[in-house]
Amino acid sequence: MRLRQSVHFFLLGMFVGLSLSGLIYLGLASIWFGNHLTGNLGRTDVASVTQWLAPIVWEGTFDGTLIDSIYKQQNLTIATTIFALGKYTRFSKDFLESAEEHYFVGFRVHYYLFTDQPEAIPNVKLGQERYLTVKKVPSMNRWQDISMGRMEILEKLIQNELAKEEADYIFCLDVDTKFYGRWGVESLDRLVGVIHPWFFDVPRFIFTYERRPESQAYIPAGVGDYYYTAAAFGGSLKDVLHLTKTCREQMNIDAENSIEAIWHEESHLNKYFLYNKPSKLLSPEYLWRDISMSAGQVKIIRFSHVTKNKAEVRPNL
């Protein structure tokens, strides 16, 4: 009898403990990212949760001071990759200088810059526990090859170096960009996608998915959640490794069949995210375009593509 009572008390204690843990977690989640059951925290003009209950990060949906204080205790390292080939080296200075002002400020960041011209990369002063490794890669004649080749390079970087260096997260960002506001730990999660600034408020049928069934990036009409940019994505090393490996394999199959997806690695990224849902989405605040029109939902531009003459900086059109 006493044994049975003890077991009952033990199970009751576990239930209460787990319930309290859940309440604490939900309470913190509510403070950081709002009430995802209703999809709002001080923002009624945007959804802050997906149908699969992943948070969508907008200005006004998180408490930066609180979330910084909690993540500070974890001693994190955020690896960040950028590619600057050919004339794109000219964008590296603004990228790095603005990142030092706004990107994971107060946290350990290791930039990995891939370029065919290491001598053209400027010497930018970095803050404490901020590092830059420049890696030489071959030149390429087509910007499409540069774009699609990134997945294989990222896959090898994670496998061969980042796991040994014990990085916690990785973000893969375009170099022809500039930071204008905070990009911090509110963006961290297992698998993170960024909603494309041209497609965040349009019907799904307008999304420029790959529609040819012959391609491994094929997404049928009427299917899809969001349209994600390939200019910014990230997550844990394990999850981004699986993403890059899968996209690289799918692009290789397409190449063997003499097909190239409409938007290259971005098409394959969107196919991956369709069947491997991101655990967190970042709003277009985290990738805007200087040529984009203003939008009422975007209260702050944190990170943006810079205006450029593509015909002048790309090796081909």
XYZ file of C-alpha atoms in Angstrom:
317
model
C 0.000 0.000 0.000
C 2.742 2.430 0.973
C 4.664 1.507 -2.184
C 1.613 2.265 -4.307
C 1.135 5.641 -2.533
C 4.793 6.461 -3.081
C 4.489 5.708 -6.779
C 1.366 7.891 -6.986
C 3.134 10.790 -5.256
C 6.163 10.330 -7.519
C 4.016 10.436 -10.672
C 2.062 13.402 -9.342
C 5.313 15.235 -8.644
C 6.559 14.544 -12.151
C 3.288 15.780 -13.647
C 3.375 19.004 -11.625
C 7.035 19.550 -12.421
C 6.562 19.053 -16.129
C 3.455 21.239 -16.098
C 5.333 24.036 -14.355
C 8.211 23.647 -16.807
C 5.760 23.967 -19.637
C 4.215 27.048 -18.094
C 7.630 28.604 -17.584
C 8.564 27.834 -21.186
C 5.304 29.242 -22.498
C 5.707 32.276 -20.292
C 9.184 32.990 -21.628
C 8.049 32.332 -25.185
C 5.233 34.796 -24.647
C 7.667 37.424 -23.404
C 10.138 36.841 -26.223
C 7.904 36.309 -29.216
C 4.326 36.932 -28.179
C 1.325 34.714 -27.740
C 1.601 32.301 -30.653
C -1.848 30.900 -29.965
C -3.293 34.198 -31.108
C -0.350 35.174 -33.323
C 0.053 38.666 -31.865
C 2.174 40.644 -29.440
C 1.605 44.326 -29.893
C 1.208 43.704 -33.643
C -2.205 43.150 -35.122
C -1.146 43.974 -38.665
C 1.014 40.871 -39.207
C 0.939 37.184 -38.336
C 3.670 36.249 -35.879
C 3.175 32.489 -36.118
C 2.963 29.970 -38.954
C 0.369 27.242 -39.351
C 2.914 24.818 -37.872
C 3.406 27.143 -34.843
C 6.839 28.469 -35.747
C 7.390 32.083 -34.674
C 7.722 34.805 -37.313
C 9.988 37.532 -35.963
C 8.908 41.133 -36.498
C 9.709 44.329 -34.672
C 7.434 44.450 -31.649
C 7.260 40.670 -31.201
C 10.287 40.194 -28.918
C 12.036 41.767 -25.952
C 15.639 42.255 -27.081
C 17.059 43.106 -23.672
C 15.551 40.032 -22.012
C 16.440 37.583 -24.744
C 20.017 38.925 -24.898
C 20.471 38.415 -21.159
C 19.320 34.800 -21.379
C 21.388 33.853 -24.436
C 24.478 35.576 -22.994
C 24.729 32.769 -20.448
C 25.150 30.177 -23.219
C 28.561 31.390 -24.488
C 27.497 31.014 -28.118
C 29.521 31.158 -31.323
C 27.715 32.173 -34.506
C 29.493 31.267 -37.737
C 28.599 33.510 -40.667
C 29.461 32.857 -44.305
C 29.657 35.328 -47.163
C 30.835 34.962 -50.765
C 32.664 37.799 -52.520
C 33.809 36.718 -55.980
C 34.879 38.968 -58.823
C 33.596 42.526 -58.499
C 31.490 41.550 -55.477
C 34.581 42.079 -53.312
C 33.670 45.779 -53.325
C 30.698 45.034 -51.044
C 32.687 43.277 -48.308
C 33.786 46.441 -46.493
C 30.282 47.816 -45.945
C 29.013 44.353 -45.039
C 31.641 43.778 -42.357
C 31.629 47.323 -40.944
C 27.846 47.419 -40.666
C 27.793 43.889 -39.218
C 30.157 44.967 -36.481
C 27.688 47.700 -35.591
C 24.453 45.680 -35.689
C 24.975 41.913 -36.093
C 24.913 39.793 -32.913
C 26.481 42.642 -30.976
C 28.081 41.372 -27.769
C 28.254 37.776 -28.998
C 31.085 35.728 -30.491
C 30.956 35.793 -34.294
C 33.299 34.109 -36.769
C 32.967 35.366 -40.346
C 34.041 33.040 -43.164
C 34.532 35.037 -46.363
C 34.976 33.040 -49.575
C 36.641 34.909 -52.439
C 38.752 34.421 -55.541
C 40.666 37.627 -54.689
C 41.872 37.529 -51.058
C 44.094 40.542 -51.694
C 41.013 42.664 -52.485
C 39.362 42.087 -49.091
C 39.842 45.216 -46.924
C 41.229 45.142 -43.427
C 38.188 45.890 -41.259
C 38.601 46.413 -37.530
C 36.631 43.786 -35.615
C 35.439 43.873 -32.033
C 36.342 41.580 -29.164
C 35.633 37.906 -29.908
C 34.877 38.736 -33.537
C 36.954 36.892 -36.139
C 37.383 36.847 -39.914
C 38.752 33.935 -41.937
C 39.268 34.579 -45.645
C 39.143 31.452 -47.824
C 40.219 31.358 -51.457
C 37.930 29.665 -53.965
C 38.205 29.392 -57.771
C 36.812 32.110 -60.029
C 33.648 31.310 -61.976
C 32.379 32.669 -65.272
C 28.641 32.546 -64.496
C 26.940 34.143 -61.501
C 24.515 31.214 -61.552
C 27.418 28.816 -60.902
C 28.642 31.017 -58.057
C 25.164 31.000 -56.563
C 24.606 27.267 -56.886
C 28.144 26.347 -55.850
C 27.659 27.830 -52.396
C 25.708 24.847 -51.085
C 28.597 22.432 -51.627
C 31.122 24.838 -50.097
C 28.907 25.367 -47.043
C 28.407 21.624 -46.669
C 32.177 21.026 -46.623
C 32.805 23.940 -44.254
C 30.360 22.573 -41.685
C 31.654 19.010 -42.002
C 35.368 19.794 -41.988
C 35.770 22.865 -39.784
C 32.794 24.251 -37.929
C 31.987 21.096 -35.983
C 35.594 20.984 -34.731
C 35.522 24.667 -33.795
C 32.307 24.075 -31.847
C 30.224 26.750 -33.507
C 26.639 26.666 -32.269
C 24.793 28.273 -35.174
C 25.499 29.326 -38.725
C 23.987 31.993 -40.955
C 24.641 32.171 -44.689
C 24.296 35.722 -46.018
C 24.795 37.590 -49.303
C 27.708 40.026 -49.346
C 26.006 42.725 -51.470
C 24.091 43.800 -48.389
C 24.325 46.127 -45.436
C 23.030 46.080 -41.855
C 20.944 49.048 -40.697
C 19.498 47.743 -37.431
C 19.684 45.013 -34.844
C 20.069 41.403 -35.996
C 20.437 39.447 -32.770
C 19.720 36.240 -30.890
C 15.988 36.583 -31.533
C 16.879 35.084 -34.935
C 18.420 31.882 -33.558
C 16.708 28.524 -33.850
C 17.127 25.029 -35.233
C 16.259 25.927 -38.850
C 15.666 29.530 -39.898
C 14.228 30.880 -43.138
C 13.802 34.510 -44.176
C 10.649 35.577 -46.011
C 11.500 37.142 -49.371
C 10.803 40.904 -49.386
C 9.087 40.771 -52.780
C 6.635 38.042 -51.831
C 5.692 38.504 -48.174
C 2.305 40.065 -48.840
C 1.230 38.553 -52.159
C -0.953 35.523 -52.964
C 0.779 32.157 -53.215
C 0.087 31.777 -56.949
C 2.509 34.662 -57.579
C 5.433 32.839 -55.905
C 8.174 32.075 -58.434
C 8.661 28.432 -57.462
C 10.144 25.997 -59.962
C 7.105 24.673 -61.857
C 8.751 22.165 -64.209
C 8.236 18.579 -62.981
C 11.566 17.610 -64.554
C 13.446 19.583 -61.875
C 14.163 18.308 -58.385
C 13.064 21.776 -57.172
C 9.556 21.291 -58.573
C 6.666 22.575 -56.456
C 3.162 21.995 -57.916
C 0.703 24.841 -58.355
C -1.447 25.425 -55.294
C 1.240 24.096 -52.936
C 3.559 26.101 -50.672
C 3.700 28.141 -47.499
C 6.013 31.127 -48.002
C 8.588 32.180 -50.561
C 12.014 32.234 -48.899
C 15.100 34.138 -49.984
C 18.404 32.318 -50.465
C 20.248 35.520 -49.532
C 19.844 34.724 -45.826
C 19.185 31.448 -44.027
C 20.639 29.594 -41.077
C 20.202 27.449 -38.002
C 22.074 24.790 -36.087
C 25.075 23.148 -37.735
C 23.251 19.822 -37.959
C 20.178 21.261 -39.641
C 22.005 23.549 -42.051
C 24.326 20.676 -42.981
C 21.305 18.562 -43.907
C 19.837 21.478 -45.876
C 23.016 22.184 -47.864
C 23.695 18.490 -48.519
C 20.141 17.911 -49.761
C 20.126 20.987 -52.006
C 23.558 20.093 -53.405
C 22.409 16.544 -54.206
C 19.217 17.802 -55.858
C 21.120 20.337 -57.970
C 23.539 17.611 -59.072
C 20.619 15.468 -60.238
C 19.236 18.437 -62.171
C 22.654 19.051 -63.750
C 22.871 15.401 -64.858
C 19.489 15.909 -66.537
C 20.598 19.187 -68.162
C 18.135 21.315 -66.212
C 18.698 24.398 -64.088
C 15.991 25.522 -61.679
C 14.437 28.898 -62.434
C 16.051 30.622 -59.432
C 18.918 28.201 -58.982
C 19.732 27.357 -55.347
C 16.853 29.536 -54.127
C 14.399 27.241 -55.915
C 15.939 24.215 -54.223
C 15.937 26.010 -50.861
C 12.202 26.664 -51.200
C 11.571 23.019 -52.070
C 13.579 21.968 -48.989
C 11.682 24.320 -46.668
C 8.362 23.080 -48.024
C 9.037 19.567 -46.729
C 11.391 20.483 -43.865
C 9.536 23.312 -42.156
C 11.696 26.049 -40.634
C 11.425 26.211 -36.852
C 11.571 30.008 -37.053
C 10.879 32.545 -39.800
C 12.377 36.008 -40.018
C 10.257 38.765 -41.508
C 11.472 40.881 -44.466
C 13.017 43.226 -41.885
C 15.895 40.729 -42.004
C 16.349 40.996 -45.774
C 14.973 44.048 -47.500
C 16.025 45.562 -50.784
C 17.066 49.172 -51.235
C 15.026 49.230 -54.442
C 11.903 47.848 -52.768
C 8.983 50.136 -52.126
C 8.152 50.936 -48.528
C 5.637 48.746 -46.709
C 3.587 49.634 -43.669
C 4.231 46.278 -41.990
C 8.017 46.793 -42.066
C 8.692 49.099 -39.116
C 12.478 48.755 -39.291
C 14.944 47.651 -41.948
C 17.611 45.561 -40.264
C 19.433 44.138 -43.282
C 19.088 45.008 -46.943
C 20.496 44.350 -50.390
C 22.249 47.461 -51.657
C 21.443 49.108 -54.967
C 23.840 48.028 -57.715
C 24.195 47.720 -61.451
C 23.951 43.942 -61.924
C 25.192 44.183 -65.507
C 28.368 45.833 -64.250
C 29.196 43.604 -61.274
C 28.129 40.194 -62.591
C 30.417 38.206 -64.899
C 27.388 37.429 -67.105
C 23.681 38.247 -67.299
